[in-house]
Amino acid sequence: MPDAGPAAGLGEPPEPLPQEFAAVMRPELPSLVEEIAQEISRAIPEYDQLLGGPYGEVLQQSVEQNLSAFVEQVANPESPAGRQDDLCRRLGRFEAYEGRSFQYLRSALRIGARVALRRAKTVGARYNMSPTLMAMFADAVFAYVDSTEELCREGYLEAQSGPEDAGARRRRLLRLLLAGGATPLTHPAITGLAEGAGWPLPETATPVALAAGSLPDAGAFPDDVLTELADPQPHLLLPGPLTGERRAGLVAALAGGRAAIGVTVPLAGAADSLRWARQALAHAEAGLIRDEPVFACADHLVTLWLMADPALAEELARRRLAPLAGHTPVRRDRLVDTLRVWLTTRGTAARMARLLHVHPQTVRYRLRSLHRLFGARLDDHDERFAVEVAVRTLHLRRRGDGP
C-alpha cells in the first residue's frame, strides 16, 4: 500500500496567497485533474479499478471540485466552505461503505498534493514567481489537504459508527455489483452483503438509468429492486429480465419521469448495461432518441453504437462523404438525405419521392448525381456500409440539433 508521506502538520494557518494567483491557477485545472487521476490510478491499484467503473466519473468530479474549491479560496478567502465540507465527508463515507481502509484515501490526497506542487514548479518558472511565493503556495496546499483529510475522516468514522441498516447494506451491495468487475461476484464482500440484505444473487439482471430530478422514494419500488436514488446519476438494478408487469410498475412509480431500461445481461455485466442505459438516457434528453419517457435502450443499440464516439463519427463522415464536399450546404444536405433513403430502402424513385416529399424526377436526378460522385464506391459492400454508417450518423446528429 503506497503512502505519500506524513501530513504537513502546520501549527498555524498559512499566510494567504495573493488573490491574483487564482487567475494563474484556473487554466491549469483541467489538465491537472487528469494528471492527478492518472497518478492515483498508477500508484493505488484499488482506485485504478474503481476509476474504470461507473463511479469513476463521480470520483473524478470530486477531484475537480476539490481543486476548484482551493482556487476559489485563494480568489475569495471569505467564500463559504459548507458545500465543499459536505463533499469531503461524502467521500469519507463512500470509502467506509466500500470497505476500504482510510489509508487509501489519505494516500490519494497526498499524491494529489505532490502532483499539484510539481505542476506549481513548472508554472512558477513560466511566470518567474519568487521562491517566497512558491513556499507560500506549498504551505497553502498542505494546509488545505490536512483540512480535507480531517473532513473525509469525519465522514469515514460517521459511516462506521452505529449499525448498518438493511437499506445501507443494499446500497453498498449495489455499488459493489456495479463497480465494473473490480470485485468478483464470488467475493465474500458481495456474497456476505447479499445474504445480509436478503437479496439472492440472480444469474441475470436489468439496470435502469433514471433522470435526476423529481424521484419517488425507494419504497415505491418492489423489495427485490436495488435502488440508488441519491447518486448524481440515480439508478436501479432489477433481478432477472424486465417483464411487462415490472415495466408497468416502473412507469407507475416514476409518474411521468424519464428512464432508460438497460439490456438484461449476466449479473457480472450489469455495469456495462448501466453505462449503455445512461448513454441512451442522455441521447433521449438531447433528442437523438425519440421514444416513450420510460424506454428500453435495447431498441436503440444501433444509435448507441453510432454515437459512441462523436469525434470518430465526424472523421468517418468527412472521409466517406468527401465527394460531396464541393457542394453548398443545402445541396449537400439534400444529397445526403437522398443517399440515406436509397441505402436504407433501395426503393423505387416513386417510393423514395414519397419519403423525401419531392417529385420522382428529382429523385432520379439526385441518384444520377450521387452515382457520378461516388462511382464504384456504392457498388462495393464494405464501402457502401461505411457510407451508410456516415449518413445515418449525420441524420442522428441533425435530429439532436433540433429545429
Tab-separated table of N, CA, C and O in Angstrom, residues 334-380:
chain	number	residue	atom	x	y	z
A	334	ARG	N	-29.385	17.783	-49.143
A	334	ARG	CA	-30.388	17.100	-49.965
A	334	ARG	C	-29.826	15.798	-50.543
A	334	ARG	O	-30.515	14.772	-50.569
A	335	LEU	N	-28.580	15.837	-50.957
A	335	LEU	CA	-27.965	14.627	-51.492
A	335	LEU	C	-27.746	13.587	-50.393
A	335	LEU	O	-27.934	12.382	-50.622
A	336	VAL	N	-27.362	14.034	-49.216
A	336	VAL	CA	-27.178	13.100	-48.093
A	336	VAL	C	-28.502	12.443	-47.732
A	336	VAL	O	-28.568	11.228	-47.502
A	337	ASP	N	-29.585	13.222	-47.690
A	337	ASP	CA	-30.897	12.649	-47.382
A	337	ASP	C	-31.300	11.625	-48.436
A	337	ASP	O	-31.822	10.550	-48.121
A	338	THR	N	-31.086	11.953	-49.690
A	338	THR	CA	-31.430	11.018	-50.770
A	338	THR	C	-30.583	9.751	-50.672
A	338	THR	O	-31.091	8.638	-50.839
A	339	LEU	N	-29.294	9.919	-50.386
A	339	LEU	CA	-28.399	8.776	-50.246
A	339	LEU	C	-28.832	7.893	-49.075
A	339	LEU	O	-28.843	6.660	-49.175
A	340	ARG	N	-29.231	8.503	-47.972
A	340	ARG	CA	-29.676	7.739	-46.805
A	340	ARG	C	-30.923	6.919	-47.123
A	340	ARG	O	-30.996	5.725	-46.798
A	341	VAL	N	-31.889	7.536	-47.762
A	341	VAL	CA	-33.127	6.822	-48.092
A	341	VAL	C	-32.841	5.701	-49.095
A	341	VAL	O	-33.400	4.598	-48.997
A	342	TRP	N	-31.979	5.951	-50.063
A	342	TRP	CA	-31.648	4.902	-51.039
A	342	TRP	C	-30.936	3.726	-50.364
A	342	TRP	O	-31.255	2.565	-50.630
A	343	LEU	N	-29.985	4.014	-49.482
A	343	LEU	CA	-29.232	2.953	-48.817
A	343	LEU	C	-30.111	2.127	-47.889
A	343	LEU	O	-29.920	0.922	-47.738
A	344	THR	N	-31.067	2.773	-47.236
A	344	THR	CA	-31.878	2.065	-46.246
A	344	THR	C	-33.101	1.382	-46.842
A	344	THR	O	-33.624	0.430	-46.260
A	345	THR	N	-33.575	1.839	-48.007
A	345	THR	CA	-34.802	1.259	-48.574
A	345	THR	C	-34.566	0.545	-49.896
A	345	THR	O	-35.285	-0.411	-50.221
A	346	ARG	N	-33.559	1.004	-50.659
A	346	ARG	CA	-33.351	0.503	-52.017
A	346	ARG	C	-34.669	0.509	-52.804
A	346	ARG	O	-34.951	-0.384	-53.606
A	347	GLY	N	-35.468	1.524	-52.531
A	347	GLY	CA	-36.781	1.596	-53.156
A	347	GLY	C	-36.744	2.215	-54.543
A	347	GLY	O	-35.701	2.678	-55.026
A	348	THR	N	-37.885	2.228	-55.154
A	348	THR	CA	-38.028	2.859	-56.466
A	348	THR	C	-38.001	4.376	-56.297
A	348	THR	O	-38.138	4.909	-55.181
A	349	ALA	N	-37.845	5.053	-57.414
A	349	ALA	CA	-37.843	6.511	-57.362
A	349	ALA	C	-39.167	7.039	-56.813
A	349	ALA	O	-39.194	8.027	-56.077
A	350	ALA	N	-40.264	6.362	-57.159
A	350	ALA	CA	-41.574	6.812	-56.677
A	350	ALA	C	-41.676	6.671	-55.160
A	350	ALA	O	-42.171	7.567	-54.465
A	351	ARG	N	-41.210	5.524	-54.649
A	351	ARG	CA	-41.277	5.319	-53.190
A	351	ARG	C	-40.361	6.301	-52.473
A	351	ARG	O	-40.727	6.880	-51.434
A	352	MET	N	-39.148	6.489	-52.972
A	352	MET	CA	-38.226	7.428	-52.347
A	352	MET	C	-38.779	8.848	-52.394
A	352	MET	O	-38.605	9.624	-51.445
A	353	ALA	N	-39.442	9.188	-53.488
A	353	ALA	CA	-40.022	10.527	-53.613
A	353	ALA	C	-41.059	10.773	-52.523
A	353	ALA	O	-41.144	11.869	-51.962
A	354	ARG	N	-41.856	9.723	-52.221
A	354	ARG	CA	-42.859	9.882	-51.150
A	354	ARG	C	-42.178	10.118	-49.806
A	354	ARG	O	-42.642	10.935	-48.997
A	355	LEU	N	-41.096	9.392	-49.557
A	355	LEU	CA	-40.403	9.540	-48.270
A	355	LEU	C	-39.689	10.885	-48.156
A	355	LEU	O	-39.598	11.457	-47.067
A	356	LEU	N	-39.199	11.373	-49.277
A	356	LEU	CA	-38.458	12.638	-49.267
A	356	LEU	C	-39.339	13.851	-49.547
A	356	LEU	O	-38.865	14.992	-49.453
A	357	HIS	N	-40.600	13.590	-49.915
A	357	HIS	CA	-41.551	14.672	-50.210
A	357	HIS	C	-41.074	15.520	-51.393
A	357	HIS	O	-41.099	16.763	-51.371
A	358	VAL	N	-40.613	14.836	-52.447
A	358	VAL	CA	-40.188	15.516	-53.668
A	358	VAL	C	-40.768	14.755	-54.864
A	358	VAL	O	-41.393	13.709	-54.715
A	359	HIS	N	-40.535	15.266	-56.076
A	359	HIS	CA	-41.014	14.620	-57.300
A	359	HIS	C	-40.095	13.455	-57.657
A	359	HIS	O	-38.870	13.531	-57.453
A	360	PRO	N	-40.616	12.350	-58.195
A	360	PRO	CA	-39.756	11.225	-58.599
A	360	PRO	C	-38.637	11.636	-59.546
A	360	PRO	O	-37.530	11.097	-59.476
A	361	GLN	N	-38.906	12.585	-60.422
A	361	GLN	CA	-37.853	13.011	-61.341
A	361	GLN	C	-36.694	13.661	-60.579
A	361	GLN	O	-35.526	13.525	-60.970
A	362	THR	N	-37.022	14.363	-59.485
A	362	THR	CA	-35.967	14.962	-58.651
A	362	THR	C	-35.102	13.874	-58.029
A	362	THR	O	-33.876	14.005	-57.953
A	363	VAL	N	-35.753	12.785	-57.594
A	363	VAL	CA	-35.005	11.669	-57.017
A	363	VAL	C	-34.070	11.071	-58.061
A	363	VAL	O	-32.895	10.789	-57.777
A	364	ARG	N	-34.559	10.867	-59.277
A	364	ARG	CA	-33.728	10.271	-60.329
A	364	ARG	C	-32.512	11.159	-60.630
A	364	ARG	O	-31.396	10.673	-60.823
A	365	TYR	N	-32.734	12.447	-60.654
A	365	TYR	CA	-31.646	13.381	-60.924
A	365	TYR	C	-30.590	13.303	-59.810
A	365	TYR	O	-29.379	13.256	-60.084
A	366	ARG	N	-31.066	13.268	-58.573
A	366	ARG	CA	-30.120	13.195	-57.443
A	366	ARG	C	-29.357	11.878	-57.455
A	366	ARG	O	-28.154	11.848	-57.166
A	367	LEU	N	-30.048	10.781	-57.769
A	367	LEU	CA	-29.371	9.478	-57.800
A	367	LEU	C	-28.289	9.446	-58.875
A	367	LEU	O	-27.205	8.882	-58.662
A	368	ARG	N	-28.575	10.043	-60.041
A	368	ARG	CA	-27.547	10.101	-61.084
A	368	ARG	C	-26.341	10.906	-60.600
A	368	ARG	O	-25.184	10.533	-60.838
A	369	SER	N	-26.618	11.995	-59.873
A	369	SER	CA	-25.521	12.814	-59.334
A	369	SER	C	-24.699	12.027	-58.320
A	369	SER	O	-23.462	12.097	-58.316
A	370	LEU	N	-25.384	11.274	-57.465
A	370	LEU	CA	-24.677	10.501	-56.447
A	370	LEU	C	-23.801	9.418	-57.060
A	370	LEU	O	-22.650	9.214	-56.640
A	371	HIS	N	-24.332	8.711	-58.039
A	371	HIS	CA	-23.542	7.659	-58.680
A	371	HIS	C	-22.360	8.259	-59.442
A	371	HIS	O	-21.288	7.631	-59.512
A	372	ARG	N	-22.546	9.446	-59.983
A	372	ARG	CA	-21.424	10.092	-60.673
A	372	ARG	C	-20.355	10.525	-59.665
A	372	ARG	O	-19.150	10.386	-59.919
A	373	LEU	N	-20.794	11.008	-58.491
A	373	LEU	CA	-19.844	11.497	-57.489
A	373	LEU	C	-19.103	10.352	-56.784
A	373	LEU	O	-17.897	10.432	-56.539
A	374	PHE	N	-19.833	9.295	-56.428
A	374	PHE	CA	-19.242	8.211	-55.643
A	374	PHE	C	-18.675	7.094	-56.517
A	374	PHE	O	-17.853	6.307	-56.041
A	375	GLY	N	-19.116	6.993	-57.748
A	375	GLY	CA	-18.588	5.980	-58.645
A	375	GLY	C	-18.804	4.570	-58.124
A	375	GLY	O	-19.888	4.222	-57.634
A	376	ALA	N	-17.727	3.764	-58.191
A	376	ALA	CA	-17.827	2.350	-57.814
A	376	ALA	C	-17.964	2.138	-56.312
A	376	ALA	O	-18.221	1.025	-55.868
A	377	ARG	N	-17.788	3.180	-55.525
A	377	ARG	CA	-17.880	3.003	-54.065
A	377	ARG	C	-19.241	2.460	-53.643
A	377	ARG	O	-19.333	1.703	-52.685
A	378	LEU	N	-20.289	2.867	-54.322
A	378	LEU	CA	-21.623	2.420	-53.944
A	378	LEU	C	-21.904	0.999	-54.402
A	378	LEU	O	-22.937	0.431	-54.038
A	379	ASP	N	-21.009	0.411	-55.181
A	379	ASP	CA	-21.169	-0.983	-55.601
A	379	ASP	C	-20.348	-1.938	-54.740
A	379	ASP	O	-20.551	-3.147	-54.794
A	380	ASP	N	-19.420	-1.399	-53.940
A	380	ASP	CA	-18.575	-2.216	-53.072
A	380	ASP	C	-19.259	-2.362	-51.702
A	380	ASP	O	-19.662	-1.367	-51.087
